[in-house]
Structure formats: C-alpha cells, structure tokens
Short mmCIF file of C-alpha atoms in Angstrom, two decimals:
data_model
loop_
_atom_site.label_atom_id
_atom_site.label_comp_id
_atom_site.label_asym_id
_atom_site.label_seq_id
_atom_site.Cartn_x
_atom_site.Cartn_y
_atom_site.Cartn_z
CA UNK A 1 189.56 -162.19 58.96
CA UNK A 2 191.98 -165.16 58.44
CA UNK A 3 191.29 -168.47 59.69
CA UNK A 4 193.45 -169.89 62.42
CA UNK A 5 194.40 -172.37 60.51
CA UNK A 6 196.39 -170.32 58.03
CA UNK A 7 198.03 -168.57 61.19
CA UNK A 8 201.74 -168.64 61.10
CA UNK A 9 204.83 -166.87 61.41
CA UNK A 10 207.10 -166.04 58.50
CA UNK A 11 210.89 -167.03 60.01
CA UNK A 12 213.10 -166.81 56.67
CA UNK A 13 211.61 -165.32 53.29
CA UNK A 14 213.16 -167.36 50.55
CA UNK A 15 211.49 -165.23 47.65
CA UNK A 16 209.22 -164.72 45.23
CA UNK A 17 208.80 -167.60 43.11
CA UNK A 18 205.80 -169.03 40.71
CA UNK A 19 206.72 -172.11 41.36
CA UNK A 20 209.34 -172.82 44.45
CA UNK A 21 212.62 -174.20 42.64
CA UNK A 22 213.11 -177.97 43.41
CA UNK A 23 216.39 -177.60 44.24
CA UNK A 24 216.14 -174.49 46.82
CA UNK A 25 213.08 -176.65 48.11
CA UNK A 26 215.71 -179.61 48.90
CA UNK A 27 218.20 -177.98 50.35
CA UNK A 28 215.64 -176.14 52.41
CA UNK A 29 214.83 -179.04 53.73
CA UNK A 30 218.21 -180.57 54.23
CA UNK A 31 219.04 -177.09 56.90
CA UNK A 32 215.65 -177.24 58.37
CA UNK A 33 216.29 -181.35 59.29
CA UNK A 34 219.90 -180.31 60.69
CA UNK A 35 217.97 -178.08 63.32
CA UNK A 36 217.29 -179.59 67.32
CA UNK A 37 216.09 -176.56 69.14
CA UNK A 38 213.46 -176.68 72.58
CA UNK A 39 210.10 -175.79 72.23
CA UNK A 40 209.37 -172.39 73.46
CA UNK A 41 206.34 -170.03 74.54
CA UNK A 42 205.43 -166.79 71.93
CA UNK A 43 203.66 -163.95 74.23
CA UNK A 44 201.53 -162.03 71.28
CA UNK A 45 201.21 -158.74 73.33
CA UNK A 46 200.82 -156.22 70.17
CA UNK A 47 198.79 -155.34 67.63
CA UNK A 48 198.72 -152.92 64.40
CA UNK A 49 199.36 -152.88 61.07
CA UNK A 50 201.80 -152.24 57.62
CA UNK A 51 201.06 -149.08 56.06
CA UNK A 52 200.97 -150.95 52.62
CA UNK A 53 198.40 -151.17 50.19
CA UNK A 54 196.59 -154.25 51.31
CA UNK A 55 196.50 -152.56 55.52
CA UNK A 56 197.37 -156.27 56.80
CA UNK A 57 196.38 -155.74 60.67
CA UNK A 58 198.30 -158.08 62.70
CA UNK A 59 199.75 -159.17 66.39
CA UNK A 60 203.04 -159.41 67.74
CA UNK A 61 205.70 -159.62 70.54
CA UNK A 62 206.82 -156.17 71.97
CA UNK A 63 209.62 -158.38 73.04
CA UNK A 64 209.98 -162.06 70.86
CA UNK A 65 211.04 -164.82 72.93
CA UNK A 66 214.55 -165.86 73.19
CA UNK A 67 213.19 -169.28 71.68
CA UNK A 68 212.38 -167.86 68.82
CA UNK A 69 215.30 -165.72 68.21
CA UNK A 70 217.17 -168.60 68.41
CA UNK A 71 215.37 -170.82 66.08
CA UNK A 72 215.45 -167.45 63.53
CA UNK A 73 219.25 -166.88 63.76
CA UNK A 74 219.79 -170.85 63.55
CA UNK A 75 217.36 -171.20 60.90
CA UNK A 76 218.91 -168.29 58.91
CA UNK A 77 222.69 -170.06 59.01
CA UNK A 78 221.70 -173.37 58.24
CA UNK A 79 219.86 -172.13 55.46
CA UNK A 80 222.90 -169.98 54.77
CA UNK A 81 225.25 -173.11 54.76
CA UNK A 82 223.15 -174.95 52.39
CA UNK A 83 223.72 -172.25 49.94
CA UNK A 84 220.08 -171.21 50.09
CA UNK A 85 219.88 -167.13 49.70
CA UNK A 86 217.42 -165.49 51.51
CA UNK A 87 215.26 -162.40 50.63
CA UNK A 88 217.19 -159.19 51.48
CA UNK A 89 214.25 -157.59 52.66
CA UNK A 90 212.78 -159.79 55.05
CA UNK A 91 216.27 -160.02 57.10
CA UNK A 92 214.76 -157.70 60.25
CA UNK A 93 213.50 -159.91 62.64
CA UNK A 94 210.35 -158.41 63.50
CA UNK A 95 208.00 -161.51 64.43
CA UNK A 96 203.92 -160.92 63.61
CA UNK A 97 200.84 -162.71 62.89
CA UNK A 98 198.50 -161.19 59.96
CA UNK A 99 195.13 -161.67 60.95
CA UNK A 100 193.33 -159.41 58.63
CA UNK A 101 194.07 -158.32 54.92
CA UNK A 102 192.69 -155.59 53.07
CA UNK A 103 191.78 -153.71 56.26
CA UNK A 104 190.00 -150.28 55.79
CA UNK A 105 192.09 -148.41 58.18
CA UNK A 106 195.63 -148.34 59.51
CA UNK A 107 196.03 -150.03 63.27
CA UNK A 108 198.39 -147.68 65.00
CA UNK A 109 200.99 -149.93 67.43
CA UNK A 110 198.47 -150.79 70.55
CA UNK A 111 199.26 -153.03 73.53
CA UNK A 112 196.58 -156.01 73.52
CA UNK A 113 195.95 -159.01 76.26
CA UNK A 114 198.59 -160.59 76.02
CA UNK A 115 198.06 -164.45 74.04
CA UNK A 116 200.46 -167.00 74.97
CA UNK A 117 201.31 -169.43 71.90
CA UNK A 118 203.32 -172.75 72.24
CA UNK A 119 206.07 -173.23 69.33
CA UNK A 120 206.43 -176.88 69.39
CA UNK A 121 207.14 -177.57 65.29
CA UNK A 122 208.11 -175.37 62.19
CA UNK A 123 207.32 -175.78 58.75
CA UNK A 124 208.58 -174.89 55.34
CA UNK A 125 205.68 -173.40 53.79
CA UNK A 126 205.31 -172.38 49.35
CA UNK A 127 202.58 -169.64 49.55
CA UNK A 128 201.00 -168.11 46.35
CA UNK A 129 198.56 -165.83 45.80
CA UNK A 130 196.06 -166.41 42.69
CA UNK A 131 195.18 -163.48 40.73
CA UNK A 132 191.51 -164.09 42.23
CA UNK A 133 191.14 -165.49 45.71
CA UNK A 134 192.93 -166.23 48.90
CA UNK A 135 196.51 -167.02 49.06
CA UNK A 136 197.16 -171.12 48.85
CA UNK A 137 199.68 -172.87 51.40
CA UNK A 138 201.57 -176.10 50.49
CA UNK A 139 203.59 -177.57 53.08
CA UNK A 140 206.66 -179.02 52.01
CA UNK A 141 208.28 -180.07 55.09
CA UNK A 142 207.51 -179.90 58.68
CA UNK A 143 210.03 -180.56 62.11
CA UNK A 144 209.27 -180.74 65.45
CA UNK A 145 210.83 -178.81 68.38
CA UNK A 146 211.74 -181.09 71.39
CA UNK A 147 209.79 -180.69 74.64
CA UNK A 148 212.69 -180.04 77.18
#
C-alpha cells in the first residue's frame, strides 16, 4: 500500500523529466500563484485499476466535483499562458488516487463507500522514481484554496 501521506491527485502532467527544468519550474509557479479558486469537497466513490504493467489499484469520483473541474481547466490555461506545455497524454480529466502499485490482479470499476476529501491547497509536485525503491516527491510550490 501507499502511505497517506504520498496521497495526491495528479491535476496537469508537465512531463517526464530527470531533473524538472528551472525555468518550466518558474513559470509553473508564476500560473499556479495567479490562481484564487474556493475550496471544495472530492467524494472518492470508485475504485479499480490501469491495466498497465505495474496494476496501480486506485479510487476515484464517478462524478469529480465541479471544484475540481474548475481548478483543472483554470490550472491548465494559466499554465497554458505561461507558455508551459503540458503532457499530451495526461489531457483527459479523469481524477484518481493510486493507493496500491504493483498489484497482483486487475480491480475491475467497483462502487466503494463513498470518502469525502476536503481540497483546501494544491501543490506543484517533481516526482521521480529511482531505479530501486519508491518514487521520491519534492514540493516545489504549494497555494492555498480560500475557505468561502
């Protein structure tokens, strides 16, 4: 399993990079500080898995939140305006939380309890994955969603 505290949700893929460009790190940072959006609640009613090699099971929305649609699409066009491209493949919005790598099965699409989650910040996150261990997180920025 994967700790909670590695939990998150991926909102724009930037790439695949060693080492995260400075300069697409700055301007990163200059759309995500341009951003005022209202907190909002995530309803993780789903759970299954990608049918690739590793079988990551996660959770999900059956429906996401308008809150987080929002903060996608704005995210995406601020990043857009700063001239910051983002990963062609990662443009469907499908919202989920990986909870378990290297599964031995496939989770077929199942309705679960539903979990309520509070979205009261985003981050800007450089991830990479050593050829032996557990995939690193450095956080290179972090904003706060207002409380309405």
């Amino acid at each position: 399993l994967i700790g909670a505290h590695r939990y998150h949700l991926t909102l724009q893929f930037l790439g695949d990079f060693e080492a995260l460009p400075q300069a697409i790190a700055a301007r990163a940072i200059a759309a995500a500080q341009t951003l005022q959006l209202p907190a909002f609640e995530l309803c993780l009613d789903r759970a299954g898995s990608f049918r690739n090699k590793a079988i990551p099971w996660w959770v999900g929305c059956e429906h996401p939140a308008p809150g987080l649609t929002e903060l996608w699409e704005r995210l995406g066009g601020a990043l857009a305006k700063a001239g910051v491209r983002i990963e062609s493949g990662h443009r469907a919005h499908a919202p989920h939380l990986t909870i378990l790598r290297d599964a031995e099965r496939a989770l077929a699409p199942t309705p679960i309890e539903p979990i309520a989650w509070r979205v009261n910040r985003f981050v800007l996150v450089h991830s990479s994955l050593p050829a032996q261990g557990r995939a690193e997180y450095e956080h290179l920025g972090e904003w706060p969603l207002t409380d309405a």
